Short mmCIF file of C-alpha atoms in Angstrom, two decimals:
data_model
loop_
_atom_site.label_atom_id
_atom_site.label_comp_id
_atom_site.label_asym_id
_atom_site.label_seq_id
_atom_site.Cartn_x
_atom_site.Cartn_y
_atom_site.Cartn_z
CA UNK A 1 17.23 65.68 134.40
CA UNK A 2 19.66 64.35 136.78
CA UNK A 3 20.63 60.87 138.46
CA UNK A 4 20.73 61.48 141.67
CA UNK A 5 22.78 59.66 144.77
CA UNK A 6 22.08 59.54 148.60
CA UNK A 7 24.36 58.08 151.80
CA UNK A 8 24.52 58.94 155.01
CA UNK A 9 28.75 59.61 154.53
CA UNK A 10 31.56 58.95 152.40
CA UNK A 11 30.50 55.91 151.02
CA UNK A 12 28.03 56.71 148.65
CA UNK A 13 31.18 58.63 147.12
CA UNK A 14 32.70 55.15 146.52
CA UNK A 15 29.70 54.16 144.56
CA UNK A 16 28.97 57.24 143.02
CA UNK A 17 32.51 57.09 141.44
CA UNK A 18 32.40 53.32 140.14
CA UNK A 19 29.05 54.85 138.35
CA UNK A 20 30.00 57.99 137.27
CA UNK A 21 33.39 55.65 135.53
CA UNK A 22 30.71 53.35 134.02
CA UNK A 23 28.34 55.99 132.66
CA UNK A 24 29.94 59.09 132.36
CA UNK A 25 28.16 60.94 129.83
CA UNK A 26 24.87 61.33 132.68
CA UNK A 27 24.46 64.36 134.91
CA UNK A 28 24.79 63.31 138.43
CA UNK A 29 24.01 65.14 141.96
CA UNK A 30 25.15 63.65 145.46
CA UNK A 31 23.98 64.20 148.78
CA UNK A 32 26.27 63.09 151.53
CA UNK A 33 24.09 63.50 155.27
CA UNK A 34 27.45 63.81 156.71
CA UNK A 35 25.47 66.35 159.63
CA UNK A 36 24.04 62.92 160.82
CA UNK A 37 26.38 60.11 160.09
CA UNK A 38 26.50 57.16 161.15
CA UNK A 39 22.91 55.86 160.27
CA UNK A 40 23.34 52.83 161.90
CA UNK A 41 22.65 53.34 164.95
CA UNK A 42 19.32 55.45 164.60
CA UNK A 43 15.68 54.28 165.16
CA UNK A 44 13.96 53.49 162.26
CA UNK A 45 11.66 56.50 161.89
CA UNK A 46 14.63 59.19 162.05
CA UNK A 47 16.41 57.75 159.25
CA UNK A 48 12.85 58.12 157.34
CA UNK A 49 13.29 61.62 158.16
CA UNK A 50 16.41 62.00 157.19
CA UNK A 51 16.78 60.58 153.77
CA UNK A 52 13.08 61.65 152.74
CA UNK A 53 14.64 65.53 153.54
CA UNK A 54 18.09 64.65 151.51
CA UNK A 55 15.58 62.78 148.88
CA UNK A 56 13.42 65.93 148.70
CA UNK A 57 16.13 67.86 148.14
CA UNK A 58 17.57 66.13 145.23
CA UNK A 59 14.17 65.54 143.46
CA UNK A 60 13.14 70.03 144.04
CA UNK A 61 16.64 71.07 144.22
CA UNK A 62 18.93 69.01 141.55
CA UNK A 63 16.30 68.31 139.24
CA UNK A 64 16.78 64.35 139.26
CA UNK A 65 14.45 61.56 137.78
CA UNK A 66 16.33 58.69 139.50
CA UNK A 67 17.50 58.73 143.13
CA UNK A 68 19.59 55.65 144.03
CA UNK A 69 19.96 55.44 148.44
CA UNK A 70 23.72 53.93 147.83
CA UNK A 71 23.52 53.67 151.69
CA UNK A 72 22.01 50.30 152.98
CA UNK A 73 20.90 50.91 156.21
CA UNK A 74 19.01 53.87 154.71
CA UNK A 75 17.69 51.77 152.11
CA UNK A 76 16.17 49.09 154.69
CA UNK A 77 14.79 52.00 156.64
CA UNK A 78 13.04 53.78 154.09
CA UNK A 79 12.95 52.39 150.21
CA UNK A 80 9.64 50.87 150.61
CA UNK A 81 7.95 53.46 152.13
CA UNK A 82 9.77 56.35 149.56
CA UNK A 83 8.00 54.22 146.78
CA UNK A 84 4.97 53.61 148.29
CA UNK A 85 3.90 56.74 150.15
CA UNK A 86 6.62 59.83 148.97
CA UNK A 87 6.79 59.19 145.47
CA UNK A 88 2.77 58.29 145.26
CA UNK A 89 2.00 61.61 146.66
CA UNK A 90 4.84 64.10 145.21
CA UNK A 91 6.43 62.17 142.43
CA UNK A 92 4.65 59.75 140.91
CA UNK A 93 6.49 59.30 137.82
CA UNK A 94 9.86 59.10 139.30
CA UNK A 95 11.78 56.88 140.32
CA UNK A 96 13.95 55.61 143.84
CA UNK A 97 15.98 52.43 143.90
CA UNK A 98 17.85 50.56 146.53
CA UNK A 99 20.97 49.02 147.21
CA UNK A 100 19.92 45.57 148.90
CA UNK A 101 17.98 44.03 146.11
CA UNK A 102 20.73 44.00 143.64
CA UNK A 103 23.33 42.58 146.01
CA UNK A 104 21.18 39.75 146.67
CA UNK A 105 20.73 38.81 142.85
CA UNK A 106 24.09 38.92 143.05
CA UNK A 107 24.74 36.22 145.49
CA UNK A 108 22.02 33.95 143.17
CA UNK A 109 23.66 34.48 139.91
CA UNK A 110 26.63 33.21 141.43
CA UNK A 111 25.11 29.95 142.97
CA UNK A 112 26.54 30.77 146.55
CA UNK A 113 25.14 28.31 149.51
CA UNK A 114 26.42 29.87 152.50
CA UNK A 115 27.76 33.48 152.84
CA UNK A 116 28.71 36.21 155.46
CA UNK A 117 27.21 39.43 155.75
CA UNK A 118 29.06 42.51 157.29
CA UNK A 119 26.83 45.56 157.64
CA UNK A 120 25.87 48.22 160.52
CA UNK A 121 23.91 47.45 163.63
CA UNK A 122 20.41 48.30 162.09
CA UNK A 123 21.15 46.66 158.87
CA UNK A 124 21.88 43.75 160.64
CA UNK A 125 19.00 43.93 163.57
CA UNK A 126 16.52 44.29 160.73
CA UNK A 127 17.07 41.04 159.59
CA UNK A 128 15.91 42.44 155.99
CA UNK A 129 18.88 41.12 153.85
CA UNK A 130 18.05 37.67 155.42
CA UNK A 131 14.11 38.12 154.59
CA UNK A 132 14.86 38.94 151.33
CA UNK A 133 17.22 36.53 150.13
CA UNK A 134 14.44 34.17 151.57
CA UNK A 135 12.30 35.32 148.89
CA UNK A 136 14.75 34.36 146.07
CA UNK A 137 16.50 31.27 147.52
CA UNK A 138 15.33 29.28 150.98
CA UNK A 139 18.32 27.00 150.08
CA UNK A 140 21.23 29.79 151.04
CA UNK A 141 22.68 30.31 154.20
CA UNK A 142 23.37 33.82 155.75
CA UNK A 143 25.30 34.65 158.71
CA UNK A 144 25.39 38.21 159.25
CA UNK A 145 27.81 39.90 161.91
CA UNK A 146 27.48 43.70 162.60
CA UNK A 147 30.50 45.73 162.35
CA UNK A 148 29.81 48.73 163.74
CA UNK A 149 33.49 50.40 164.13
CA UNK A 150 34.06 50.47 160.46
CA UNK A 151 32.07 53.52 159.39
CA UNK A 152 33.85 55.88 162.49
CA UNK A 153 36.83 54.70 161.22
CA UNK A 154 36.61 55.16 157.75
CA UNK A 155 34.98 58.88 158.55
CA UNK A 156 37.55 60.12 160.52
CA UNK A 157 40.57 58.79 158.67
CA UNK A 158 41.06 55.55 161.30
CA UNK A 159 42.72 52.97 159.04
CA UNK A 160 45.43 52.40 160.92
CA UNK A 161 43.09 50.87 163.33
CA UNK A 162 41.04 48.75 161.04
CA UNK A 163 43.07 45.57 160.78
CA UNK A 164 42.56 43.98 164.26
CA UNK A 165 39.19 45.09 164.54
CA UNK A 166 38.33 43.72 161.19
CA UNK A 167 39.65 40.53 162.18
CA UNK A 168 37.57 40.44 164.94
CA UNK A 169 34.52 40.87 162.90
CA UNK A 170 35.88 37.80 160.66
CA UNK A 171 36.16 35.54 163.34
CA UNK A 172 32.54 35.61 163.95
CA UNK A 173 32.15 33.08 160.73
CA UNK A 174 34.41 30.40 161.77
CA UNK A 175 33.39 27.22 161.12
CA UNK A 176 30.63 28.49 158.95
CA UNK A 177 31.67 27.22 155.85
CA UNK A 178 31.07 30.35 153.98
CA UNK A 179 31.93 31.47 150.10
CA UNK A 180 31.95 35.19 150.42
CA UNK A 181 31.00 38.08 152.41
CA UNK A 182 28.51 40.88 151.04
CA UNK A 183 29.85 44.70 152.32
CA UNK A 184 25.92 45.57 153.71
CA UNK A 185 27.31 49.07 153.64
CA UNK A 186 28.46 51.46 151.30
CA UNK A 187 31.38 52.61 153.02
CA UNK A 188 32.89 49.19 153.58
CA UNK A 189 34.31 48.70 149.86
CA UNK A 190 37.09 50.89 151.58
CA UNK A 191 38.09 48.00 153.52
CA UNK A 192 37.31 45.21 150.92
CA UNK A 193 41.07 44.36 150.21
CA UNK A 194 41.91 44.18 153.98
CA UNK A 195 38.51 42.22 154.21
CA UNK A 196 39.36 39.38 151.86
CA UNK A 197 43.25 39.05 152.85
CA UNK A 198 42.42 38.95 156.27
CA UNK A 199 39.06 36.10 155.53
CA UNK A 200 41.39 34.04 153.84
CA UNK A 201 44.00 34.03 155.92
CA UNK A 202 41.35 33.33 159.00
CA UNK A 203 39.36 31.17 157.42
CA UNK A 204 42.01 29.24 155.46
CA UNK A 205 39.78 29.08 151.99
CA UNK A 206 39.70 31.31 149.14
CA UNK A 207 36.82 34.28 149.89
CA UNK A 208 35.10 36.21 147.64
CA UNK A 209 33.79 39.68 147.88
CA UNK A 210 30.85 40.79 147.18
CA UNK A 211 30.81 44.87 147.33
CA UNK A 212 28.23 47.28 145.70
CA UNK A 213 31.18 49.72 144.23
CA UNK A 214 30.73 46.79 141.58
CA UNK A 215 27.57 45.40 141.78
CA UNK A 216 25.53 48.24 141.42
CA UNK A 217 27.07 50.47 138.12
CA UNK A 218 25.91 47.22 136.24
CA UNK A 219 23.03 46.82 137.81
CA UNK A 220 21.76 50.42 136.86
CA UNK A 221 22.95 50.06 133.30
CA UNK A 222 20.90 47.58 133.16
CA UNK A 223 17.94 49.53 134.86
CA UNK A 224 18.13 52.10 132.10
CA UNK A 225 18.32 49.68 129.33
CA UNK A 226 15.03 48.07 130.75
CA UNK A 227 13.14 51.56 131.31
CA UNK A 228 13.69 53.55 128.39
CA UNK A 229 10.74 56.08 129.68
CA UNK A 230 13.16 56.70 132.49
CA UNK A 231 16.42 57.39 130.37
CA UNK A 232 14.60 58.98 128.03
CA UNK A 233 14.69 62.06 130.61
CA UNK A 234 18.32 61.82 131.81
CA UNK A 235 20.26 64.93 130.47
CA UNK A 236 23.58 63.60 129.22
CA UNK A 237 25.87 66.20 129.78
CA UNK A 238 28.34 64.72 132.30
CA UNK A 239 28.04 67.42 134.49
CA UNK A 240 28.37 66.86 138.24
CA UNK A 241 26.98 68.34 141.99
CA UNK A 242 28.29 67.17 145.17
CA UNK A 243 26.19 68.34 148.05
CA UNK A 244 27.18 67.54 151.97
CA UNK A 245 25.54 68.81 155.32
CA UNK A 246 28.27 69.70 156.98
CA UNK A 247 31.42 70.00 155.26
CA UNK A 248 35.24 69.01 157.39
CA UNK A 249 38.40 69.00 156.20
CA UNK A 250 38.51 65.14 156.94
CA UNK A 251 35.44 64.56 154.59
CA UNK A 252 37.45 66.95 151.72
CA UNK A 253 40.53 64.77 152.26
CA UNK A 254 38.60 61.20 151.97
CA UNK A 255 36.62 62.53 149.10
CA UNK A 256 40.15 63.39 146.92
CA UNK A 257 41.50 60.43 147.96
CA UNK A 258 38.52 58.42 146.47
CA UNK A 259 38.45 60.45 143.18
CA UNK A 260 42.32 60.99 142.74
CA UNK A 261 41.17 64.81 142.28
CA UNK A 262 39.62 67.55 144.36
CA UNK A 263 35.73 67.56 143.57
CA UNK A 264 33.96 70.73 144.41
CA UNK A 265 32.02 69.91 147.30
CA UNK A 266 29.21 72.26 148.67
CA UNK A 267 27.69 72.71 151.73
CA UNK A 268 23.39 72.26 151.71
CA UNK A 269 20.81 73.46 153.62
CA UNK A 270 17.80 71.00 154.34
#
């Protein structure tokens, strides 16, 4: 049985390489909604729609015992009730993990007191990374700007563009006092060298990144070490499936420039 991986775009390819690179010997399958991207603007109940049809897919389709939504806003949108009301009824012995969670331990285990947050519009209008850091730690401080231009740009090869605007976006913490700055979305770790040369240089203090291209491979070894009736069932025979909704010859170009090799990429029907 398979791992599988879900985003919206191109950024759960950025995860799903730092994982593969951790723990190649696993069989993986990725579903890119790239039909639908960006996420984060949608309501609350499409998204549901949307990743419970790409999550269907990968559990009937691709054979997978874990699904990991490397997409955040997808993740606030939908983890709980995947777990709670999908998985009850169809799967009940499999699994689907999130992306917010382990970020936040993140910030803990590094004893952080204040901290920016970049992320889309619905990421940041649920207010969900701020509940649930709450729960682990009322003595943190999160300031959380939306940065909405970064996914359009990173789809549709826009970098040129990205340095002023991302500036902008820093701005917003001035005279916050802040450590680091969590990348709320999966497609941001593009962006995270520009982020933290350009938060320095703004913010005149030395800014670390927090980014889920390296939070989250260790976080799922760790997973797998801790639920041996779950990687008892993983097949371990490195093969790969990379599965997008609409396929463009921007998407094939981002996707070998994140590998550093063409990937066979199919088009899926949902």
């Amino acid at each position: 049985m398979n791992i599988g991986l879900f985003d919206s775009g191109l950024g759960g390819l950025i995860i799903t390489k730092s994982i593969i690179e951790s723990i190649p010997e696993y069989n993986f399958s990725y579903i890119g909604d790239t039909a639908h991207v960006p996420y984060g603007s949608r309501s609350k109940e499409t998204i549901y729609n949307f990743t419970k049809n790409c999550v269907d897919y990968l559990f009937k389709n691709q054979n997978c015992e874990l699904i990991i939504i490397a997409c955040n806003t997808a993740s606030i949108a939908s983890l709980r009730r995947l777990q709670q009301e999908y998985l009850k009824e169809n799967f009940p012995n499999r699994r689907i993990l999130g992306v917010v969670i382990p970020t936040l331990e993140t910030v803990i285990e590094n004893n952080y007191k204040s901290i920016g947050l970049l992320a889309t519009n619905g990421t940041v209008a649920s207010n969900v990374f701020n509940q649930e850091l709450k729960k682990l730690s009322k003595d943190i401080q999160l300031y959380s700007t939306p940065a909405p231009l970064l996914v359009p740009l990173i789809e549709n090869n826009g970098d040129k563009y990205a340095r002023p605007i991302i500036q902008d976006y820093i701005k917003t913490f001035e005279n916050k006092n802040i450590e680091a700055i969590i990348l709320g979305c999966t497609h941001y770790p593009h962006y995270k060298n520009i982020i933290k040369t350009e938060a320095e240089k703004i913010l005149q203090r030395k800014i670390d990144i927090i980014s889920q291209d390296e939070i989250i491979p260790k976080k799922i070894i760790t997973y797998l070490q801790n639920h041996p009736e779950i990687e008892t069932n993983l097949s371990k025979d490195g093969k790969r499936f990379f599965g997008i909704t609409d396929i463009t010859e921007s998407y094939k170009q981002q996707a070998y420039s994140i590998f550093g090799e063409p990937i066979k990429i199919e088009k899926i029907n949902l």
